[in-house]
Coordinates of C-alpha atoms and ligand atoms in Angstrom, one line a residue:
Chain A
X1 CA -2.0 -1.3 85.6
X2 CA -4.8 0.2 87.6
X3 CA -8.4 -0.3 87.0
X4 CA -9.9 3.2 85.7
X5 CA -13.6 3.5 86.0
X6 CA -15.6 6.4 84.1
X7 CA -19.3 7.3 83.0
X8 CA -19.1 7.1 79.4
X9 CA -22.0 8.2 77.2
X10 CA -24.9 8.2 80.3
X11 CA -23.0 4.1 81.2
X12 CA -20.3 2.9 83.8
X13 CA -17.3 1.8 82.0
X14 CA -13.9 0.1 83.0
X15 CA -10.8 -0.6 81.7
X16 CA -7.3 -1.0 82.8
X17 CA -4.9 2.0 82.1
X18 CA -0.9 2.5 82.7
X19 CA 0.3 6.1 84.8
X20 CA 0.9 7.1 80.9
X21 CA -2.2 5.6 79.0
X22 CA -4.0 8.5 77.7
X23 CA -8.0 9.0 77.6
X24 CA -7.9 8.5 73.9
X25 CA -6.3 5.2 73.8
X26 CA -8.0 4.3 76.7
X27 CA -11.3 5.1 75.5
X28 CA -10.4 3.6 71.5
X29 CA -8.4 0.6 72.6
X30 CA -9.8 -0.1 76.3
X31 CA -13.5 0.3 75.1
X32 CA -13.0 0.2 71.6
X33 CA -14.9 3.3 71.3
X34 CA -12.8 4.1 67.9
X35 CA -15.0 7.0 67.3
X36 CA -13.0 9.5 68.6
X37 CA -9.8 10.0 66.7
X38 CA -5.7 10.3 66.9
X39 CA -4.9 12.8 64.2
X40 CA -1.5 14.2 65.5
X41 CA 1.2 13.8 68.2
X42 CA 1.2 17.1 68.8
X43 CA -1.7 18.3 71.0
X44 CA -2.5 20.5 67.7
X45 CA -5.5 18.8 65.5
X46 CA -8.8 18.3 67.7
X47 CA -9.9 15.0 65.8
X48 CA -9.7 13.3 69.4
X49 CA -12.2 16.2 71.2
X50 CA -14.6 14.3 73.7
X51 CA -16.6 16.2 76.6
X52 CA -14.9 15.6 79.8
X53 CA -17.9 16.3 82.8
X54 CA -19.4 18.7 79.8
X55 CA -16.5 20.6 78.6
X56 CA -14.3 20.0 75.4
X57 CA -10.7 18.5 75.7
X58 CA -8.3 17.3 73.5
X59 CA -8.6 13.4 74.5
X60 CA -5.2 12.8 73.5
X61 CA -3.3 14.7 76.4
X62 CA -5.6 14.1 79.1
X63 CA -4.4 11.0 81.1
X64 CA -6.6 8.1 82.0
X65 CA -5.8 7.9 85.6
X66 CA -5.9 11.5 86.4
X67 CA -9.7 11.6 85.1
X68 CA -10.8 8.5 86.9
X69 CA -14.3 8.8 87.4
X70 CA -15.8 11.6 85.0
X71 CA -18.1 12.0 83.2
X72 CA -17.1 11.4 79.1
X73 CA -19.4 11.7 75.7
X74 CA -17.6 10.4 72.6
X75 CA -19.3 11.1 69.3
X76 CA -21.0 7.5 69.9
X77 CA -23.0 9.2 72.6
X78 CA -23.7 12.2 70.4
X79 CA -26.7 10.6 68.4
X80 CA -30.2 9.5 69.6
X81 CA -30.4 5.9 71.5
X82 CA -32.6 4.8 67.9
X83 CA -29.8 6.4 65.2
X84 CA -31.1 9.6 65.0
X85 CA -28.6 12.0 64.4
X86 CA -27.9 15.3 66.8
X87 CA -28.7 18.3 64.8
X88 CA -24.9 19.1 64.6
X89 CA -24.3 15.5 63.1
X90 CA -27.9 16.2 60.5
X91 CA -26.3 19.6 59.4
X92 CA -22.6 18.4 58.8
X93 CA -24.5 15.6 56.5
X94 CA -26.5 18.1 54.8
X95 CA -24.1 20.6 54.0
X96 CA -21.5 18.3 52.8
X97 CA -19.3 19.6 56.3
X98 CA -17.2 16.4 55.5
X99 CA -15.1 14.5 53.2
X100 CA -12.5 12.1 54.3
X101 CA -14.2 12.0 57.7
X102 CA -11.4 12.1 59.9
X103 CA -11.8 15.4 61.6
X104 CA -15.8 14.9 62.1
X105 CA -15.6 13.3 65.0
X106 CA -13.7 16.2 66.9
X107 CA -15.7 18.9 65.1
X108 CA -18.9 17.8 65.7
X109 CA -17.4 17.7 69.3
X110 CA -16.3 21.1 69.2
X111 CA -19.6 22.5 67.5
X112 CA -21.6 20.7 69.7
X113 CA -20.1 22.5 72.5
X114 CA -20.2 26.2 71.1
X115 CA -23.6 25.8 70.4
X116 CA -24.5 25.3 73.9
X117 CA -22.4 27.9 75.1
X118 CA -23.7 30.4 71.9
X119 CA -26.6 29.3 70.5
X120 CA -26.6 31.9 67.4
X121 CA -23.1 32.3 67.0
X122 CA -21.7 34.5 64.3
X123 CA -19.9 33.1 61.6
X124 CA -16.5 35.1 63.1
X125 CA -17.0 33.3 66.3
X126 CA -17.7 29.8 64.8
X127 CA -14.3 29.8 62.9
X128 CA -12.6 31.5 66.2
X129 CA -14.1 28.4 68.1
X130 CA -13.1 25.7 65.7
X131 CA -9.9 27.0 65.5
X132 CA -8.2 24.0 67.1
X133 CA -9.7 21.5 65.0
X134 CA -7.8 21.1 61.5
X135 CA -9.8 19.3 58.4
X136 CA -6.8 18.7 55.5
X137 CA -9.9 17.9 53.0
X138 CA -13.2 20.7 53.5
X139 CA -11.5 23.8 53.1
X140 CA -13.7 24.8 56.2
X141 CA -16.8 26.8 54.7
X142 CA -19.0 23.6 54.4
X143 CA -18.4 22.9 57.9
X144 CA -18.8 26.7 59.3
X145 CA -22.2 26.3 57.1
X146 CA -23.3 23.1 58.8
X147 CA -22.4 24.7 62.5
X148 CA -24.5 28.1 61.0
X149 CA -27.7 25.3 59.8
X150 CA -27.3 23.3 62.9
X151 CA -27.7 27.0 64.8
X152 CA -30.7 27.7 62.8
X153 CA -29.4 30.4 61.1
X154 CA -30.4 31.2 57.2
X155 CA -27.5 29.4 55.1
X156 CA -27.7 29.1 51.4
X157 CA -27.6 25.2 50.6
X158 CA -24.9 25.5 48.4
X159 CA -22.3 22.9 48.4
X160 CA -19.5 25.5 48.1
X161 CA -19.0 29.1 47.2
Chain B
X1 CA 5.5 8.3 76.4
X2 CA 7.7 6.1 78.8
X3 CA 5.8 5.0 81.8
X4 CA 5.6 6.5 84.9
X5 CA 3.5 6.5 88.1
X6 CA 0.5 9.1 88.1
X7 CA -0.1 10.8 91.9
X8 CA -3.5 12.3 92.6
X9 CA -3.3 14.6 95.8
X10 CA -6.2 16.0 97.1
X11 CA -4.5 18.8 99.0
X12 CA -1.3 21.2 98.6
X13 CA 0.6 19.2 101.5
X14 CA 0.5 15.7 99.4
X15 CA 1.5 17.5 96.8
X16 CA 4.4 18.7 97.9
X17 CA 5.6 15.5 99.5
X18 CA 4.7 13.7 96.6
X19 CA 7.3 15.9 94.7
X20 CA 10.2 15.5 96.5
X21 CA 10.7 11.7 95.2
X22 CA 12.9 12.1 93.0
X23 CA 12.3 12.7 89.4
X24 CA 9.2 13.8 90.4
X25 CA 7.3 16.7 88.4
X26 CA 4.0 18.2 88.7
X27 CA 1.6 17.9 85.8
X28 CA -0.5 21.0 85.4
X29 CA -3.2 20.9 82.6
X30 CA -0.7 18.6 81.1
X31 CA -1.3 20.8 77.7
X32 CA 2.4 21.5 77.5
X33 CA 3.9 18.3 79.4
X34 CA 2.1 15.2 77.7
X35 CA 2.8 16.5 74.1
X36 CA 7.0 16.9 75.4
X37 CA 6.6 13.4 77.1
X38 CA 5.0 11.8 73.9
X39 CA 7.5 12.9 71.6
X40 CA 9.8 11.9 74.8
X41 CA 11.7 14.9 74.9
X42 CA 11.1 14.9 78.2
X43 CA 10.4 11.8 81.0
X44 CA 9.8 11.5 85.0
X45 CA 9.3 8.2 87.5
X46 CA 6.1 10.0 88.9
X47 CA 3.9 12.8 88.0
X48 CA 2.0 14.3 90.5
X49 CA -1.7 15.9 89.0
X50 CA -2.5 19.0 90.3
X51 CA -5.8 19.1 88.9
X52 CA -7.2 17.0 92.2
X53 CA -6.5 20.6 94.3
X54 CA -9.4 22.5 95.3
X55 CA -7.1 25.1 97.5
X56 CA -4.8 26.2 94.5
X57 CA -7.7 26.7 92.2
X58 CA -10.1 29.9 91.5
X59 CA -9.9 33.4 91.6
X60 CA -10.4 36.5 94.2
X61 CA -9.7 40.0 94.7
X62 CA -7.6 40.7 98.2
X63 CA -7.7 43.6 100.6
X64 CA -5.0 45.5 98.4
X65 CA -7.1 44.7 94.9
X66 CA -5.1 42.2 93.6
X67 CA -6.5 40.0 91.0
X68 CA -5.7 36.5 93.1
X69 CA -5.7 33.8 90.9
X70 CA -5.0 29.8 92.3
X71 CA -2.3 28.4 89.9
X72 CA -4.5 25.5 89.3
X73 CA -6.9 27.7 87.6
X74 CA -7.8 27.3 84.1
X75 CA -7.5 29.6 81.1
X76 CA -11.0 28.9 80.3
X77 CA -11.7 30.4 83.9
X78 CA -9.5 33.1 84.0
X79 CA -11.5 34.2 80.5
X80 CA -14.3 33.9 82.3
X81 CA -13.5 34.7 85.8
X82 CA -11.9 38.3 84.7
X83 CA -14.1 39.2 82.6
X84 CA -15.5 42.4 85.0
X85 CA -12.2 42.8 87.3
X86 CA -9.7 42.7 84.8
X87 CA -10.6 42.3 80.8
X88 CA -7.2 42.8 79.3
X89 CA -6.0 39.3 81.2
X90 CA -9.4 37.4 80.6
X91 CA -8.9 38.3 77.2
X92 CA -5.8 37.0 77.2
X93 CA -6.2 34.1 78.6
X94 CA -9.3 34.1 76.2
X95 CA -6.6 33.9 73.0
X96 CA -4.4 31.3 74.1
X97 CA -4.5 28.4 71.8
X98 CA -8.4 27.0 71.7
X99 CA -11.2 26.3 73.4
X100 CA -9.7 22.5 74.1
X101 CA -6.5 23.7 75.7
X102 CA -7.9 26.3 77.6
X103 CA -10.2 24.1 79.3
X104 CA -7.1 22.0 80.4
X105 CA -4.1 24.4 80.7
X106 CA -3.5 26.3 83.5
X107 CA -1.9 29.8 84.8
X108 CA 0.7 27.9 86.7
X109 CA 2.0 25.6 84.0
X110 CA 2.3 28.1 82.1
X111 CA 4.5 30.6 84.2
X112 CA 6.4 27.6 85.3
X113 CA 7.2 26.6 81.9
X114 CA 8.3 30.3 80.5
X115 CA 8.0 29.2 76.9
X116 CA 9.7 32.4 75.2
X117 CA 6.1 32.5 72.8
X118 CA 4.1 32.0 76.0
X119 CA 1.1 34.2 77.0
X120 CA 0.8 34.8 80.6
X121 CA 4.6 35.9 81.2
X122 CA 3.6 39.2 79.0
X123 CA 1.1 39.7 81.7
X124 CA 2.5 39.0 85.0
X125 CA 5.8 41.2 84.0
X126 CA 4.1 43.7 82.5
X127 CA 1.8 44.1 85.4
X128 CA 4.9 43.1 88.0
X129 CA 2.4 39.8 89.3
X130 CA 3.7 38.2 92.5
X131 CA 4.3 34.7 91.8
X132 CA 3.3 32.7 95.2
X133 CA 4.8 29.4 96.1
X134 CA 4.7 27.1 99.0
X135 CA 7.7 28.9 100.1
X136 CA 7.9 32.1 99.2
X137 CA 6.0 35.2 97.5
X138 CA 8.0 35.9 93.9
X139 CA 7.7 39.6 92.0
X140 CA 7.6 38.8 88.6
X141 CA 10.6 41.3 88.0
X142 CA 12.8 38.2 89.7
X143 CA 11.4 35.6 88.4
X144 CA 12.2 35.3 84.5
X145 CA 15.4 34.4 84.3
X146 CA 15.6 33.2 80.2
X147 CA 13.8 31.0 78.1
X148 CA 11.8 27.9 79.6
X149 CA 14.3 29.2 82.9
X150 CA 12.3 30.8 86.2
X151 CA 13.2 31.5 89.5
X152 CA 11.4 28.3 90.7
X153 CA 13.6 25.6 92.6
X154 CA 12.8 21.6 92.6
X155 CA 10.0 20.7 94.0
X156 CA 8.6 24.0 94.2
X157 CA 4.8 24.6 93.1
X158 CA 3.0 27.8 91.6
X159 CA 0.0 28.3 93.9
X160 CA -1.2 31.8 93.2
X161 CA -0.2 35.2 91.1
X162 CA -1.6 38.2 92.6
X163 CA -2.0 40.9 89.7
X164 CA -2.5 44.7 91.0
X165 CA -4.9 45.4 88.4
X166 CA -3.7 48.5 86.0
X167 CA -6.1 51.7 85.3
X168 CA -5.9 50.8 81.6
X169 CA -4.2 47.8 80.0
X170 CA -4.5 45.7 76.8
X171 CA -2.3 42.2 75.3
X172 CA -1.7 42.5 71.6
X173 CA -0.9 39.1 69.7
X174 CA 0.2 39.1 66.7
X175 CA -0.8 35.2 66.0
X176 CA 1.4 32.3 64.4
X177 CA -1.3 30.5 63.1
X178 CA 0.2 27.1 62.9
X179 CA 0.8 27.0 66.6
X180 CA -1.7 29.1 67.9
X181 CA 1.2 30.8 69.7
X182 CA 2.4 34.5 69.7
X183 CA 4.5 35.1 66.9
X184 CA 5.0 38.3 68.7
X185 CA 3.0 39.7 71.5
X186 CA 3.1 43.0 74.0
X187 CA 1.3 43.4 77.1
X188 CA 1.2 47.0 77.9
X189 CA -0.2 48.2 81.8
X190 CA -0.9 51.5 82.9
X191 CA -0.7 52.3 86.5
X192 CA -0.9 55.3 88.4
X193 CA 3.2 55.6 89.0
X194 CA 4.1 54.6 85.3
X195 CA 3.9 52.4 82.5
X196 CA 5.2 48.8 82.3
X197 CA 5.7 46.9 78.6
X198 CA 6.2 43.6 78.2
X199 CA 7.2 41.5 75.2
X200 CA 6.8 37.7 74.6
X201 CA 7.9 36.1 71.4
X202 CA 10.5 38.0 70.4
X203 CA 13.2 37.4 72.8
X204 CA 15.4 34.8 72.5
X205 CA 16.3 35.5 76.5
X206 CA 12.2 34.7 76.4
X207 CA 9.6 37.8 77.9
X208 CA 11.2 41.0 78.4
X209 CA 10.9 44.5 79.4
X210 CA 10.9 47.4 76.8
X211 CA 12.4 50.3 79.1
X212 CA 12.5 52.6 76.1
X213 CA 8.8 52.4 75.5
X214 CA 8.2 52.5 78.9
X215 CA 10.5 55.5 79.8
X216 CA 8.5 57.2 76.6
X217 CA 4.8 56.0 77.3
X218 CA 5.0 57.4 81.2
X219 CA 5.9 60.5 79.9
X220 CA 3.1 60.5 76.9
X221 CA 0.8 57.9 76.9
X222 CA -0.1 58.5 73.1
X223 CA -0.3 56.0 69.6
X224 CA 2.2 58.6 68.6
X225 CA 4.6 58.5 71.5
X226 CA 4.8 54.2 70.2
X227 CA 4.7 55.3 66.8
X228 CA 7.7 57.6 67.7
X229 CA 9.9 54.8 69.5
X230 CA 12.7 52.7 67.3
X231 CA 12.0 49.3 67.5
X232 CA 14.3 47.4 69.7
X233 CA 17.4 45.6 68.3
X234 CA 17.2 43.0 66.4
X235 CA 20.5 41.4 67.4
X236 CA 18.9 39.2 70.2
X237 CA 15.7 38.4 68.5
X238 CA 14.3 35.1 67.6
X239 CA 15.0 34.0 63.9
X240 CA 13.0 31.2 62.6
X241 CA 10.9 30.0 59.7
X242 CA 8.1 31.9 60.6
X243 CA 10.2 35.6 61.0
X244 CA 14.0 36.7 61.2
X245 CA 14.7 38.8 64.0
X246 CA 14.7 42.3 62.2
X247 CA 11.2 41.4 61.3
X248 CA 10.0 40.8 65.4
X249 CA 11.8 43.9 66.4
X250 CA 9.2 45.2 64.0
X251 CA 6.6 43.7 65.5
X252 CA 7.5 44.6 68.9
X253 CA 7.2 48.4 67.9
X254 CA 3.5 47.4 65.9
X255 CA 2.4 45.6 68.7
X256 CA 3.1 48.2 71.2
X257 CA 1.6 50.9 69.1
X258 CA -1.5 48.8 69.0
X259 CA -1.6 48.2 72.4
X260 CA -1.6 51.8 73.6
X261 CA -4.3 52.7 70.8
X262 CA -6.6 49.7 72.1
X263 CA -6.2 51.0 76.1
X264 CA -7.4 54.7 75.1
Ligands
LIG1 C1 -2.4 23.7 70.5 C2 -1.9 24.5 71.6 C3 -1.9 25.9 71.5 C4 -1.3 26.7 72.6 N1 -1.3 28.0 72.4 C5 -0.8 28.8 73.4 C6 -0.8 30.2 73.3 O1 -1.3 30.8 72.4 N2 -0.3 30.9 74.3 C7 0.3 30.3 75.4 O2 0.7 31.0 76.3 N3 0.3 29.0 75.6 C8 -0.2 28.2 74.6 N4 -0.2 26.8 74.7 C9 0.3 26.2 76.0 C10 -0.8 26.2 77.0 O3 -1.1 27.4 77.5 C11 -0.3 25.3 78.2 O4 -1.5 25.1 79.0 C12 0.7 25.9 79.2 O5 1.8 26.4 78.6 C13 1.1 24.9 80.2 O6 0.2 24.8 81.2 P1 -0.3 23.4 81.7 O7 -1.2 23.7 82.9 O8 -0.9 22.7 80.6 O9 1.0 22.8 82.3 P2 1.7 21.4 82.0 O10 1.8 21.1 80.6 O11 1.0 20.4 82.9 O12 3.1 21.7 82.7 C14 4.1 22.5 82.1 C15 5.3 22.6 83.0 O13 4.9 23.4 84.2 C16 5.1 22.6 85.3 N5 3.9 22.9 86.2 C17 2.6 22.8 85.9 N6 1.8 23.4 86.8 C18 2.7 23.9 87.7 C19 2.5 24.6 89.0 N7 1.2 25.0 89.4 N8 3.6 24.9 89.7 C20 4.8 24.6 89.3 N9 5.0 23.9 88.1 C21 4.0 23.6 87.4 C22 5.1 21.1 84.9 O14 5.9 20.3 85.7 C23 5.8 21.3 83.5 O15 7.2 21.5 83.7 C24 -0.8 26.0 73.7 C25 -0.8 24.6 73.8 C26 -1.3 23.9 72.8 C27 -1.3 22.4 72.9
LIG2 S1 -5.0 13.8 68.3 FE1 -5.5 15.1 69.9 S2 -5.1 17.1 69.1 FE2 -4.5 15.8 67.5
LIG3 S1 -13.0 15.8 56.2 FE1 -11.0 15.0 55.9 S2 -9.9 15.9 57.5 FE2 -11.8 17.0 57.6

């Protein structure tokens, strides 16, 4: 075991890892950040997507040692220090972009991240971006429509088509 | 995942002495290697990150006007790194899997794991890349030899491919949307002295050459000279759920058609 040291949402934060503990279990079982989600074994779903120094990974096959000393935001560090939620987070709320729950926390990840990189993307380029992130409950167009809102793009504020 | 030791060089030289322990392996973006180890269809006693190497990362242009890219380098950065010099591989590189992987998986790992469905092999045969190690300088003509099988001893580390960068050139993927993969993909280049085609997916000897095409787009670089061609045969095709092999040798032809028509 080695002592693995990381900035996680804007704090310093340790916790022991193994040469095979990956950032996901090390982040939901060393910090018990439980946020940020296991939804396959496969590399394939996205519900475990944190920012690693500002870019979007699959937390899930990145290794805990290897990242020693980045920079992380789980979806805890996504909303405002008093609760508010991030736009992202308001928009999947008020266009229903969730049901079970289990894929949010990777796709608000992902979102988050497109939107910086493309602030007005088109509804083509959101789906192209989200396209490693798998929901088995929305059926996708409530959440494409929450990443459209959070963009400030017209969306009609129906539940589904 | 069994347990193993994690290495973090700083430079190429630690990096290959760290490999020589033995059952040693490099981890590259790890995008290919942690899902194999978790399912533990695969296992080493150390793996030795590559991800700490400055010197085997990024991307130039050398006195010939080879697209030089470190084998450390990102997807994500070849997308955006190529974007001017060579558009046909940043959009590639742009296409494989999603915006998660690309961010983690790297040029290297890919070539050194020749996954028959993989993306970059398409490019650095079609464009006959040299594949640089420690060692030695690789053309890519030598260096598939057969699915997940390269020219690449123990030990050995991918730390640049140099691309001579075609007049006209374009990848066609025809997706599998479960795994993000090519179901069937063809690179097609364009150079001054001829016209190299290169097929991933289809294979079950992994990427390939289509000398027919080829042979027929030197002479006529047309839609209708691909249109023209008779798709390869079938016989040594991949079967699986997704497609029988009659069904890629298709593709193959569709693919290439599509590829010329994009590069005019
Ligand atoms: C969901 C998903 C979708 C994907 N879609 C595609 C796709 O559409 N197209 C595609 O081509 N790929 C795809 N991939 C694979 C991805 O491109 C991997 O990044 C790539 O195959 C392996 O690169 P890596 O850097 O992650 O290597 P790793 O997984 O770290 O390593 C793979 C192998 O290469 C070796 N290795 C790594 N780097 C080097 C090096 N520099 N020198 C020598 N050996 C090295 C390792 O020892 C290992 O044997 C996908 C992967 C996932 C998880
Ligand atoms: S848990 Fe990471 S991709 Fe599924
Ligand atoms: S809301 Fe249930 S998996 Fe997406």
């Amino acid at each position: 075991m080695t002592k693995v040291t990381m900035t996680v949402n804007g704090k310093s934060r340790s916790a022991e890892a193994e040469g095979r503990t990956l950032l996901v279990d090390w982040l939901r079982e060393g910090l018990r950040l439980t946020g940020t989600h296991v939804g396959c074994d496969t590399t394939q779903c996205g519900a475990c997507i944190v920012h690693l120094n500002g870019e979007p990974v699959k937390a899930c096959s990145v290794l805990a040692q290897e990242v020693d000393g980045a920079e992380v935001t789980t979806i805890e560090g996504v909303a405002g220090a008093d609760g508010t939620l991030s736009t992202v987070q308001q928009a999947f709320q008020d266009y229903h972009g969730l049901q079970c729950g289990f894929c949010t926390p990777g796709m608000v990840m992902a979102a988050t991240s497109l939107l910086k990189e493309n602030p007005r993307p088109s509804e083509a380029e959101v789906r192209h971006y989200l396209e490693g992130n798998i929901c088995r409950c929305t059926g996708y167009h409530n959440i494409v429509k929450a990443v459209m809102a959070a963009s400030g793009q017209d969306v009609p504020a129906v539940a589904a088509e | 995942m069994y347990d193993f030791e994690l290495v973090r060089p700083t430079n190429l030289q630690e990096a290959i002495e760290a490999l020589q322990a033995e059952d040693a392996q490099a981890l590259g973006g790890g995008q290919t290697l942690l899902p194999t180890m978790k399912a533990r269809l695969a296992m080493a006693d150390r793996l030795v990150a590559l991800s700490g190497i400055a010197e085997i990362k990024g991307i130039c242009t050398d006195d010939n006007g080879r697209i030089c890219i470190g084998g450390g380098t990102t997807h994500a950065a070849v997308q955006s790194g190529c974007a001017e010099t060579f558009p046909a591989l940043a959009s590639l590189a742009g296409r494989i899997g999603d915006p998660a992987v690309r961010n983690r998986g790297t040029i290297g790992g890919s070539l050194a794991n020749n996954d028959p469905s993989a993306c970059y092999p398409a490019a650095a045969l079609a464009c006959n890349a040299t594949i640089v190690t420690q060692n030695r300088e690789i053309p890519a003509d030598e260096y598939f030899l057969g699915m997940f099988t390269t020219a690449l001893e123990e030990g050995e580390i991918v730390t640049e491919v140099k691309f001579p960068v075609p007049q006209a050139a374009h990848y066609e993927k025809f997706i599998q949307p479960a795994s993000r993969f090519p179901l069937v993909a063809v690179f097609v280049a364009r150079y001054a002295d001829g016209v190299r085609v290169a097929v991933t997916g289809a294979s079950s000897d992994g990427v390939f050459r289509w000398g027919e095409a080829e042979a027929a787009l030197s002479a006529d670089f047309s839609e209708d000279a691909a249109r023209g061609l008779t798709a390869p045969d079938a016989g040594g095709m991949i079967s699986d759920l997704h497609g029988d092999g009659a069904y890629r040798a298709h593709l193959v032809k569709v693919m290439c058609a599509r590829a010329v028509k994009a590069c005019l």
